[in-house]
mmCIF file of C-alpha atoms and ligand atoms in Angstrom:
data_model
loop_
_atom_site.group_PDB
_atom_site.id
_atom_site.type_symbol
_atom_site.label_atom_id
_atom_site.label_comp_id
_atom_site.label_asym_id
_atom_site.label_seq_id
_atom_site.Cartn_x
_atom_site.Cartn_y
_atom_site.Cartn_z
ATOM 1 C CA MET A 1 0.000 0.000 0.000
ATOM 2 C CA SER A 2 1.355 3.441 -0.902
ATOM 3 C CA ALA A 3 1.129 6.421 1.399
ATOM 4 C CA SER A 4 -1.318 8.125 -0.981
ATOM 5 C CA ASP A 5 -3.911 5.338 -0.419
ATOM 6 C CA CYS A 6 -3.361 5.160 3.322
ATOM 7 C CA ILE A 7 -6.181 6.325 5.608
ATOM 8 C CA PHE A 8 -3.766 7.208 8.435
ATOM 9 C CA CYS A 9 -1.594 9.298 6.066
ATOM 10 C CA LYS A 10 -4.805 11.116 5.083
ATOM 11 C CA ILE A 11 -5.509 11.751 8.766
ATOM 12 C CA VAL A 12 -1.949 13.131 9.176
ATOM 13 C CA ALA A 13 -2.458 15.350 6.097
ATOM 14 C CA ARG A 14 -5.914 16.347 7.433
ATOM 15 C CA THR A 15 -7.585 15.343 4.180
ATOM 16 C CA SER A 16 -9.521 12.860 6.369
ATOM 17 C CA ASP A 17 -11.178 13.804 9.662
ATOM 18 C CA SER A 18 -10.206 12.393 13.031
ATOM 19 C CA GLN A 19 -10.755 13.146 16.693
ATOM 20 C CA GLU A 20 -7.162 14.215 17.248
ATOM 21 C CA ILE A 21 -5.958 14.324 20.860
ATOM 22 C CA TYR A 22 -2.195 14.939 20.672
ATOM 23 C CA GLN A 23 0.585 15.588 18.218
ATOM 24 C CA ASP A 24 4.248 16.435 18.181
ATOM 25 C CA GLU A 25 6.817 16.732 15.408
ATOM 26 C CA THR A 26 6.833 13.053 14.443
ATOM 27 C CA THR A 27 3.754 11.429 16.006
ATOM 28 C CA LEU A 28 -0.018 11.844 16.158
ATOM 29 C CA ALA A 29 -2.676 10.434 18.503
ATOM 30 C CA PHE A 30 -6.405 10.265 17.762
ATOM 31 C CA MET A 31 -9.534 8.355 18.760
ATOM 32 C CA ASP A 32 -10.208 5.008 17.082
ATOM 33 C CA ILE A 33 -13.293 5.289 14.865
ATOM 34 C CA HIS A 34 -14.551 1.794 15.868
ATOM 35 C CA PRO A 35 -13.436 1.550 19.482
ATOM 36 C CA ALA A 36 -12.956 -1.938 20.927
ATOM 37 C CA ASN A 37 -13.570 -0.317 24.324
ATOM 38 C CA ASP A 38 -14.699 3.110 25.506
ATOM 39 C CA GLY A 39 -11.713 5.484 25.163
ATOM 40 C CA HIS A 40 -9.759 3.413 22.604
ATOM 41 C CA CYS A 41 -7.074 5.651 20.970
ATOM 42 C CA LEU A 42 -4.355 5.174 18.369
ATOM 43 C CA VAL A 43 -0.806 6.541 18.228
ATOM 44 C CA ILE A 44 0.985 6.654 14.880
ATOM 45 C CA PRO A 45 4.198 7.967 13.346
ATOM 46 C CA LYS A 46 3.420 10.844 10.965
ATOM 47 C CA ALA A 47 5.604 9.182 8.346
ATOM 48 C CA HIS A 48 4.233 6.153 6.520
ATOM 49 C CA PHE A 49 5.718 2.808 7.590
ATOM 50 C CA GLU A 50 3.637 -0.351 7.090
ATOM 51 C CA THR A 51 5.036 -2.345 10.005
ATOM 52 C CA VAL A 52 7.573 -2.013 12.795
ATOM 53 C CA PHE A 53 10.008 -3.940 10.571
ATOM 54 C CA ASP A 54 9.955 -1.109 8.016
ATOM 55 C CA MET A 55 10.915 1.701 10.374
ATOM 56 C CA PRO A 56 14.079 2.669 12.241
ATOM 57 C CA PRO A 57 13.837 1.456 15.873
ATOM 58 C CA ALA A 58 14.373 5.021 17.118
ATOM 59 C CA ALA A 59 11.332 6.212 15.139
ATOM 60 C CA PHE A 60 9.273 3.512 16.858
ATOM 61 C CA GLY A 61 10.740 4.784 20.128
ATOM 62 C CA ARG A 62 9.096 8.161 19.483
ATOM 63 C CA VAL A 63 5.759 6.436 18.872
ATOM 64 C CA GLY A 64 6.276 4.520 22.123
ATOM 65 C CA SER A 65 6.996 7.724 23.983
ATOM 66 C CA THR A 66 3.745 9.304 22.747
ATOM 67 C CA ALA A 67 1.848 6.077 23.522
ATOM 68 C CA ALA A 68 3.130 6.269 27.113
ATOM 69 C CA LYS A 69 1.902 9.889 27.386
ATOM 70 C CA VAL A 70 -1.499 9.022 25.944
ATOM 71 C CA ALA A 71 -1.792 5.918 28.160
ATOM 72 C CA ARG A 72 -1.101 8.091 31.195
ATOM 73 C CA ALA A 73 -3.809 10.565 30.145
ATOM 74 C CA VAL A 74 -6.283 7.727 29.504
ATOM 75 C CA ASN A 75 -5.487 6.270 32.910
ATOM 76 C CA GLU A 76 -5.925 9.583 34.731
ATOM 77 C CA VAL A 77 -8.963 10.871 32.849
ATOM 78 C CA LEU A 78 -10.981 7.672 32.306
ATOM 79 C CA ARG A 79 -9.840 5.740 35.403
ATOM 80 C CA PRO A 80 -10.025 2.295 33.793
ATOM 81 C CA ARG A 81 -8.975 -0.846 35.715
ATOM 82 C CA GLY A 82 -5.965 -1.202 33.405
ATOM 83 C CA VAL A 83 -4.568 -0.105 30.019
ATOM 84 C CA SER A 84 -3.332 -2.427 27.255
ATOM 85 C CA LEU A 85 -0.880 -1.161 24.621
ATOM 86 C CA ILE A 86 -1.122 -3.319 21.502
ATOM 87 C CA GLN A 87 0.684 -3.048 18.195
ATOM 88 C CA ALA A 88 -0.018 -5.531 15.387
ATOM 89 C CA ASN A 89 2.290 -6.396 12.473
ATOM 90 C CA GLY A 90 0.726 -8.444 9.670
ATOM 91 C CA GLU A 91 -2.768 -9.769 9.063
ATOM 92 C CA LEU A 92 -2.347 -12.787 11.317
ATOM 93 C CA ALA A 93 -1.444 -10.478 14.182
ATOM 94 C CA GLY A 94 -4.680 -8.562 13.549
ATOM 95 C CA GLN A 95 -3.302 -5.643 11.523
ATOM 96 C CA SER A 96 -5.980 -4.187 9.243
ATOM 97 C CA VAL A 97 -4.457 -0.735 8.536
ATOM 98 C CA LEU A 98 -0.997 -0.897 6.987
ATOM 99 C CA HIS A 99 0.448 2.151 8.744
ATOM 100 C CA VAL A 100 2.171 1.457 12.070
ATOM 101 C CA HIS A 101 -0.055 2.223 15.052
ATOM 102 C CA VAL A 102 -0.152 1.502 18.764
ATOM 103 C CA HIS A 103 -3.594 0.837 20.237
ATOM 104 C CA VAL A 104 -4.158 2.406 23.658
ATOM 105 C CA LEU A 105 -6.969 0.328 25.148
ATOM 106 C CA PRO A 106 -8.551 1.158 28.494
ATOM 107 C CA ARG A 107 -9.462 -2.140 30.224
ATOM 108 C CA ARG A 108 -12.453 -2.777 32.389
ATOM 109 C CA THR A 109 -13.542 -5.669 34.565
ATOM 110 C CA ASP A 110 -14.941 -8.529 32.487
ATOM 111 C CA ASP A 111 -14.486 -6.715 29.161
ATOM 112 C CA ASN A 112 -13.170 -10.043 27.767
ATOM 113 C CA LEU A 113 -11.196 -8.137 25.145
ATOM 114 C CA LEU A 114 -9.182 -10.539 23.012
ATOM 115 C CA ILE A 115 -5.945 -9.378 21.360
ATOM 116 C CA ASN A 116 -7.506 -10.010 17.946
ATOM 117 C CA TRP A 117 -10.834 -8.351 18.774
ATOM 118 C CA ASP A 118 -13.467 -8.019 16.090
ATOM 119 C CA ARG A 119 -12.450 -4.879 14.180
ATOM 120 C CA ASN A 120 -15.937 -4.703 12.623
ATOM 121 C CA SER A 121 -17.977 -5.152 15.758
ATOM 122 C CA ASN A 122 -21.203 -3.144 15.623
ATOM 123 C CA ASN A 123 -21.829 -2.583 19.298
ATOM 124 C CA GLU A 124 -23.859 0.650 19.220
ATOM 125 C CA ARG A 125 -22.238 2.290 22.207
ATOM 126 C CA ARG A 126 -18.781 1.693 20.763
ATOM 127 C CA PHE A 127 -19.824 3.394 17.548
ATOM 128 C CA ASP A 128 -21.352 6.401 19.245
ATOM 129 C CA ARG A 129 -19.578 9.346 17.557
ATOM 130 C CA GLU A 130 -20.688 11.820 20.233
ATOM 131 C CA ARG A 131 -19.316 9.587 22.962
ATOM 132 C CA ILE A 132 -15.953 9.357 21.126
ATOM 133 C CA ALA A 133 -15.868 13.148 20.657
ATOM 134 C CA GLU A 134 -16.663 13.740 24.328
ATOM 135 C CA ILE A 135 -13.786 11.490 25.453
ATOM 136 C CA ALA A 136 -11.474 13.180 22.909
ATOM 137 C CA VAL A 137 -12.171 16.600 24.474
ATOM 138 C CA ARG A 138 -11.220 15.315 27.930
ATOM 139 C CA LEU A 139 -8.026 13.580 26.759
ATOM 140 C CA ARG A 140 -6.971 16.529 24.574
ATOM 141 C CA SER A 141 -7.315 18.852 27.504
ATOM 142 C CA ARG A 142 -5.270 16.525 29.772
ATOM 143 C CA LEU A 143 -2.546 16.120 27.129
ATOM 144 C CA ARG A 144 -2.237 19.880 26.681
ATOM 145 C CA GLY A 145 -1.260 20.337 30.307
HETATM 146 P P1 5GP B 1 -5.489 -2.808 13.301
HETATM 147 O O1 5GP B 1 -6.700 -3.627 12.920
HETATM 148 O O2 5GP B 1 -4.636 -2.518 12.086
HETATM 149 O O3 5GP B 1 -4.710 -3.331 14.478
HETATM 150 O O4 5GP B 1 -6.060 -1.425 13.791
HETATM 151 C C1 5GP B 1 -6.585 -0.479 12.919
HETATM 152 C C2 5GP B 1 -7.521 0.383 13.728
HETATM 153 O O5 5GP B 1 -7.777 1.546 12.964
HETATM 154 C C3 5GP B 1 -8.876 -0.278 14.022
HETATM 155 O O6 5GP B 1 -9.072 -0.312 15.426
HETATM 156 C C4 5GP B 1 -9.881 0.607 13.302
HETATM 157 O O7 5GP B 1 -11.074 0.771 14.022
HETATM 158 C C5 5GP B 1 -9.118 1.924 13.166
HETATM 159 N N1 5GP B 1 -9.492 2.709 11.995
HETATM 160 C C6 5GP B 1 -9.652 2.244 10.725
HETATM 161 N N2 5GP B 1 -9.976 3.268 9.897
HETATM 162 C C7 5GP B 1 -10.013 4.385 10.673
HETATM 163 C C8 5GP B 1 -10.303 5.763 10.377
HETATM 164 O O8 5GP B 1 -10.590 6.167 9.259
HETATM 165 N N3 5GP B 1 -10.231 6.637 11.419
HETATM 166 C C9 5GP B 1 -9.927 6.226 12.704
HETATM 167 N N4 5GP B 1 -9.921 7.177 13.635
HETATM 168 N N5 5GP B 1 -9.659 4.937 12.989
HETATM 169 C C10 5GP B 1 -9.699 4.028 12.002
HETATM 170 ZN ZN1 ZN B 2 0.244 5.804 5.935
#
């Protein structure tokens, strides 16, 4: 997949909308459009790399650093019972978007979230755009501080 066809590159270029919560020179964080759990966010490098194998380790380090910041904000603002950081490489690992991303997943008691959760689940609450936007406002404000 080339960068010009990539949905996450379009989000970086702002030719596609997202509920952005944080950015710095090389990374961007935004709300997942089909959250596996309430408060599910994504952290990506601004540059297009399909998998972790395609990028310099130090560039992944910057993504990791932003993921740690976002995870901290999620933990403080949403007060989940835990936070999982997940990053998939290849279809078998569950990767559906071929632009490196770290999932920041708030965990709750009995959420039974599998590593390869159903990316196309149609749980109504999870798809609630207003709910996603409301969480984005709270995380954005925490990450600004
Ligand atoms: P993967 O399946 O590659 O591990 O994760 C890709 C994630 O990107 C999924 O959780 C999916 O919901 C999310 N996603 C796919 N397309 C979009 C989009 O256009 N905008 C946002 N915000 N998230 C997306
Ligand atoms: Zn891309």
